[in-house]
Amino acid sequence: MKKHKGTLFVISAPSGTGKTTLVNAILSEKGQNEKIEQVVTYTTKKPRNGEINGKSYYFLTKDEFEAKIAQNFFLEWSDVYDNYYGSPRYALDKLTEGISQIAILDRTGAKAVKQIYPPSILIWIETPNIEELAKRLTKRASDSSESIIRRLALAIKEIEAEKVEQLYDYTIINDDFEKAKQALKSILFQRIDAEKTL
Ligand code: ADP
């Protein structure tokens, strides 16, 4: 079997927990020798303000996305609230090039990736409690109140699911941002350093 030099990290957290802010902060601070990047998700959703094609997401039409499904282009894909989201298989090729990958996925996607590629390291991020999550979603002000309620309901479901069936290798509580950032950083970089010395 081909030896993979990089690690595939999968990060999940209920919407509003702070995963995007944490990952962006870590990637913007990383040194040149730290070979790690985020997997850019393909989606049919409409871009939000400030979302750039190829950076935040690759935006595709429904037909384009379905053609890629047929070509077996995706490592995993899902259909959430009438939009497709998918991670490209080429993320695994990047690992062989020694570039670790961070995929931000929901629980279903994380489970699928772990099955397809068992060496993946799965990281779960939570807020200290659901009230704090509600506060952050409201503060972010990018969702309607209906969508906030839907996101909170999904968060409760995902938190319960992890209690019933432990899927993730690590859990981080994003209470104090700096502390959460250090915790995530040490998981990501310890792992990468360990791979280098193998
Ligand atoms: P996600 O990507 O998980 O949906 P975001 O990164 O968009 O979440 O963060 C949601 C909101 O919470 C943002 O307004 C962000 O600035 C804020 N936030 C993130 N981490 C913390 C923290 N530790 N304490 C308070 N607010 C936070």
Short mmCIF file of C-alpha atoms and ligand atoms in Angstrom, two decimals:
data_model
loop_
_atom_site.label_atom_id
_atom_site.label_comp_id
_atom_site.label_asym_id
_atom_site.label_seq_id
_atom_site.Cartn_x
_atom_site.Cartn_y
_atom_site.Cartn_z
CA MET A 1 0.00 0.00 0.00
CA LYS A 2 1.14 3.55 -0.74
CA LYS A 3 2.46 5.35 2.33
CA HIS A 4 0.57 8.51 3.24
CA LYS A 5 2.75 11.23 4.61
CA GLY A 6 0.08 13.75 5.56
CA THR A 7 -2.88 13.35 7.91
CA LEU A 8 -6.51 13.87 7.05
CA PHE A 9 -8.25 15.77 9.85
CA VAL A 10 -12.01 16.04 9.93
CA ILE A 11 -13.47 18.81 12.06
CA SER A 12 -17.14 18.92 12.99
CA ALA A 13 -19.08 21.28 15.19
CA PRO A 14 -22.62 22.56 15.32
CA SER A 15 -23.06 25.65 13.16
CA GLY A 16 -22.07 28.74 15.16
CA THR A 17 -19.57 26.95 17.42
CA GLY A 18 -16.61 28.75 15.89
CA LYS A 19 -14.94 26.07 13.75
CA THR A 20 -14.45 28.38 10.74
CA THR A 21 -12.96 31.13 12.90
CA LEU A 22 -10.65 28.64 14.66
CA VAL A 23 -9.42 26.96 11.47
CA ASN A 24 -8.92 30.30 9.69
CA ALA A 25 -6.94 31.67 12.64
CA ILE A 26 -4.67 28.61 12.74
CA LEU A 27 -4.10 28.48 8.98
CA SER A 28 -3.32 32.19 8.80
CA GLU A 29 -0.71 31.86 11.56
CA LYS A 30 0.98 28.68 10.38
CA GLY A 31 4.63 28.71 9.37
CA GLN A 32 5.90 27.81 5.90
CA ASN A 33 7.09 24.39 7.02
CA GLU A 34 3.70 23.39 8.33
CA LYS A 35 2.20 21.67 5.35
CA ILE A 36 -1.48 21.74 6.06
CA GLU A 37 -4.44 23.21 4.19
CA GLN A 38 -8.21 23.15 4.20
CA VAL A 39 -10.13 20.96 1.79
CA VAL A 40 -12.25 23.32 -0.28
CA THR A 41 -15.80 21.96 -0.40
CA TYR A 42 -17.78 21.81 -3.66
CA THR A 43 -21.35 23.04 -3.31
CA THR A 44 -24.47 24.08 -5.18
CA LYS A 45 -25.42 26.63 -2.49
CA LYS A 46 -25.44 30.31 -3.42
CA PRO A 47 -22.40 32.28 -2.23
CA ARG A 48 -22.88 34.34 0.95
CA ASN A 49 -21.35 37.83 1.13
CA GLY A 50 -17.59 37.63 0.92
CA GLU A 51 -17.43 33.97 -0.11
CA ILE A 52 -14.97 33.60 -2.97
CA ASN A 53 -15.12 30.80 -5.54
CA GLY A 54 -12.17 28.45 -5.03
CA LYS A 55 -11.38 29.80 -1.57
CA SER A 56 -14.46 29.38 0.63
CA TYR A 57 -16.11 26.85 -1.71
CA TYR A 58 -16.18 25.80 -5.33
CA PHE A 59 -19.63 26.85 -6.48
CA LEU A 60 -21.26 24.53 -9.02
CA THR A 61 -24.67 24.22 -10.63
CA LYS A 62 -26.80 21.21 -9.75
CA ASP A 63 -26.06 19.63 -13.14
CA GLU A 64 -22.31 20.14 -12.76
CA PHE A 65 -22.41 18.63 -9.28
CA GLU A 66 -24.42 15.61 -10.41
CA ALA A 67 -21.98 15.03 -13.28
CA LYS A 68 -19.14 14.91 -10.74
CA ILE A 69 -21.07 12.43 -8.59
CA ALA A 70 -21.41 10.21 -11.66
CA GLN A 71 -17.64 10.49 -12.30
CA ASN A 72 -16.93 9.33 -8.72
CA PHE A 73 -15.15 12.62 -8.10
CA PHE A 74 -16.21 12.88 -4.45
CA LEU A 75 -14.79 11.22 -1.36
CA GLU A 76 -18.11 11.94 0.30
CA TRP A 77 -21.04 14.14 -0.59
CA SER A 78 -24.40 15.00 0.92
CA ASP A 79 -27.60 16.77 0.20
CA VAL A 80 -28.40 19.24 3.00
CA TYR A 81 -31.43 21.58 2.88
CA ASP A 82 -31.69 21.13 -0.92
CA ASN A 83 -28.05 21.91 -1.58
CA TYR A 84 -25.23 19.53 -2.40
CA TYR A 85 -21.93 19.59 -0.52
CA GLY A 86 -18.97 17.35 -1.33
CA SER A 87 -15.29 16.77 -0.60
CA PRO A 88 -13.04 15.88 -3.54
CA ARG A 89 -11.18 12.59 -3.64
CA TYR A 90 -7.99 14.43 -4.66
CA ALA A 91 -7.61 15.48 -0.99
CA LEU A 92 -6.19 11.97 -0.46
CA ASP A 93 -3.61 12.56 -3.22
CA LYS A 94 -2.45 15.67 -1.36
CA LEU A 95 -1.69 13.46 1.65
CA THR A 96 0.70 11.41 -0.44
CA GLU A 97 2.40 14.69 -1.38
CA GLY A 98 2.89 15.30 2.34
CA ILE A 99 0.23 17.99 2.68
CA SER A 100 -2.15 17.36 5.58
CA GLN A 101 -5.78 18.20 4.96
CA ILE A 102 -8.51 19.68 7.15
CA ALA A 103 -12.04 18.87 6.06
CA ILE A 104 -14.91 20.61 7.83
CA LEU A 105 -17.82 18.17 7.69
CA ASP A 106 -20.98 17.27 9.55
CA ARG A 107 -21.32 14.03 11.52
CA THR A 108 -22.57 12.06 8.52
CA GLY A 109 -19.66 13.23 6.39
CA ALA A 110 -17.16 12.53 9.18
CA LYS A 111 -18.48 9.01 9.55
CA ALA A 112 -18.29 8.39 5.80
CA VAL A 113 -14.69 9.65 5.63
CA LYS A 114 -13.62 7.51 8.60
CA GLN A 115 -15.05 4.46 6.84
CA ILE A 116 -13.38 5.22 3.52
CA TYR A 117 -10.11 6.33 5.08
CA PRO A 118 -9.73 4.93 8.64
CA PRO A 119 -6.45 6.76 9.50
CA SER A 120 -8.40 10.06 9.52
CA ILE A 121 -8.35 11.96 12.80
CA LEU A 122 -11.77 13.22 13.80
CA ILE A 123 -12.14 16.33 16.00
CA TRP A 124 -15.40 17.50 17.54
CA ILE A 125 -15.85 21.09 18.76
CA GLU A 126 -18.62 22.23 21.11
CA THR A 127 -19.66 25.38 22.93
CA PRO A 128 -19.84 25.11 26.76
CA ASN A 129 -23.66 24.89 26.49
CA ILE A 130 -26.52 25.30 24.04
CA GLU A 131 -27.39 28.84 25.30
CA GLU A 132 -23.92 30.00 24.27
CA LEU A 133 -24.43 28.44 20.84
CA ALA A 134 -27.72 30.30 20.45
CA LYS A 135 -25.94 33.53 21.42
CA ARG A 136 -23.19 33.04 18.82
CA LEU A 137 -25.63 32.21 16.04
CA THR A 138 -27.62 35.34 16.87
CA LYS A 139 -24.46 37.46 17.06
CA ARG A 140 -23.20 36.16 13.71
CA ALA A 141 -26.41 37.56 12.24
CA SER A 142 -26.17 35.62 8.99
CA ASP A 143 -29.18 33.37 9.60
CA SER A 144 -32.91 33.96 9.88
CA SER A 145 -34.53 33.07 13.21
CA GLU A 146 -36.10 30.03 11.55
CA SER A 147 -32.70 28.86 10.39
CA ILE A 148 -31.21 29.47 13.86
CA ILE A 149 -33.88 27.23 15.40
CA ARG A 150 -33.20 24.55 12.80
CA ARG A 151 -29.45 24.76 13.45
CA LEU A 152 -29.96 24.52 17.23
CA ALA A 153 -32.18 21.47 16.84
CA LEU A 154 -29.54 19.82 14.66
CA ALA A 155 -26.84 20.72 17.22
CA ILE A 156 -28.76 19.02 20.03
CA LYS A 157 -29.19 15.93 17.83
CA GLU A 158 -25.47 15.79 16.99
CA ILE A 159 -24.40 16.29 20.63
CA GLU A 160 -26.70 13.44 21.70
CA ALA A 161 -25.48 11.21 18.85
CA GLU A 162 -21.86 11.58 20.02
CA LYS A 163 -22.91 10.54 23.54
CA VAL A 164 -24.56 7.40 22.19
CA GLU A 165 -21.86 6.47 19.69
CA GLN A 166 -18.43 8.00 20.12
CA LEU A 167 -17.11 8.76 16.68
CA TYR A 168 -14.55 11.52 17.28
CA ASP A 169 -10.97 11.03 18.49
CA TYR A 170 -10.83 14.43 20.23
CA THR A 171 -13.30 16.91 21.73
CA ILE A 172 -12.54 20.61 22.19
CA ILE A 173 -14.77 23.04 24.07
CA ASN A 174 -14.63 26.46 22.43
CA ASP A 175 -15.19 28.64 25.48
CA ASP A 176 -12.10 30.85 25.68
CA PHE A 177 -11.10 31.32 22.02
CA GLU A 178 -7.32 31.42 22.59
CA LYS A 179 -7.38 28.25 24.67
CA ALA A 180 -9.49 26.42 22.09
CA LYS A 181 -7.13 27.58 19.36
CA GLN A 182 -4.09 26.27 21.25
CA ALA A 183 -5.84 22.94 21.89
CA LEU A 184 -6.69 22.50 18.21
CA LYS A 185 -3.24 23.64 17.13
CA SER A 186 -1.51 21.12 19.34
CA ILE A 187 -3.63 18.25 17.98
CA LEU A 188 -2.93 19.28 14.39
CA PHE A 189 0.77 19.98 14.70
CA GLN A 190 1.79 17.21 17.09
CA ARG A 191 0.29 14.78 14.68
CA ILE A 192 2.06 16.27 11.68
CA ASP A 193 5.42 16.30 13.51
CA ALA A 194 4.93 12.65 14.50
CA GLU A 195 4.28 11.70 10.85
CA LYS A 196 7.50 13.44 9.77
CA THR A 197 9.64 11.29 12.06
CA LEU A 198 8.05 7.97 10.99
P1 ADP B 1 -19.02 27.87 12.58
O1 ADP B 1 -17.99 27.90 11.50
O2 ADP B 1 -18.78 26.76 13.55
O3 ADP B 1 -20.43 27.88 12.08
P2 ADP B 1 -18.13 30.60 13.13
O4 ADP B 1 -16.65 30.42 13.04
O5 ADP B 1 -18.84 31.29 12.01
O6 ADP B 1 -18.86 29.21 13.45
O7 ADP B 1 -18.40 31.36 14.53
C1 ADP B 1 -19.70 31.73 14.94
C2 ADP B 1 -19.65 33.04 15.74
O8 ADP B 1 -19.09 32.78 17.05
C3 ADP B 1 -18.76 34.10 15.09
O9 ADP B 1 -19.40 35.35 15.22
C4 ADP B 1 -17.47 34.02 15.90
O10 ADP B 1 -16.78 35.25 15.90
C5 ADP B 1 -17.99 33.66 17.29
N1 ADP B 1 -17.03 32.91 18.13
C6 ADP B 1 -16.17 31.93 17.76
N2 ADP B 1 -15.48 31.44 18.82
C7 ADP B 1 -15.91 32.15 19.90
C8 ADP B 1 -15.57 32.14 21.31
N3 ADP B 1 -14.68 31.29 21.83
N4 ADP B 1 -16.24 32.99 22.13
C9 ADP B 1 -17.18 33.84 21.61
N5 ADP B 1 -17.53 33.91 20.33
C10 ADP B 1 -16.91 33.08 19.47
#
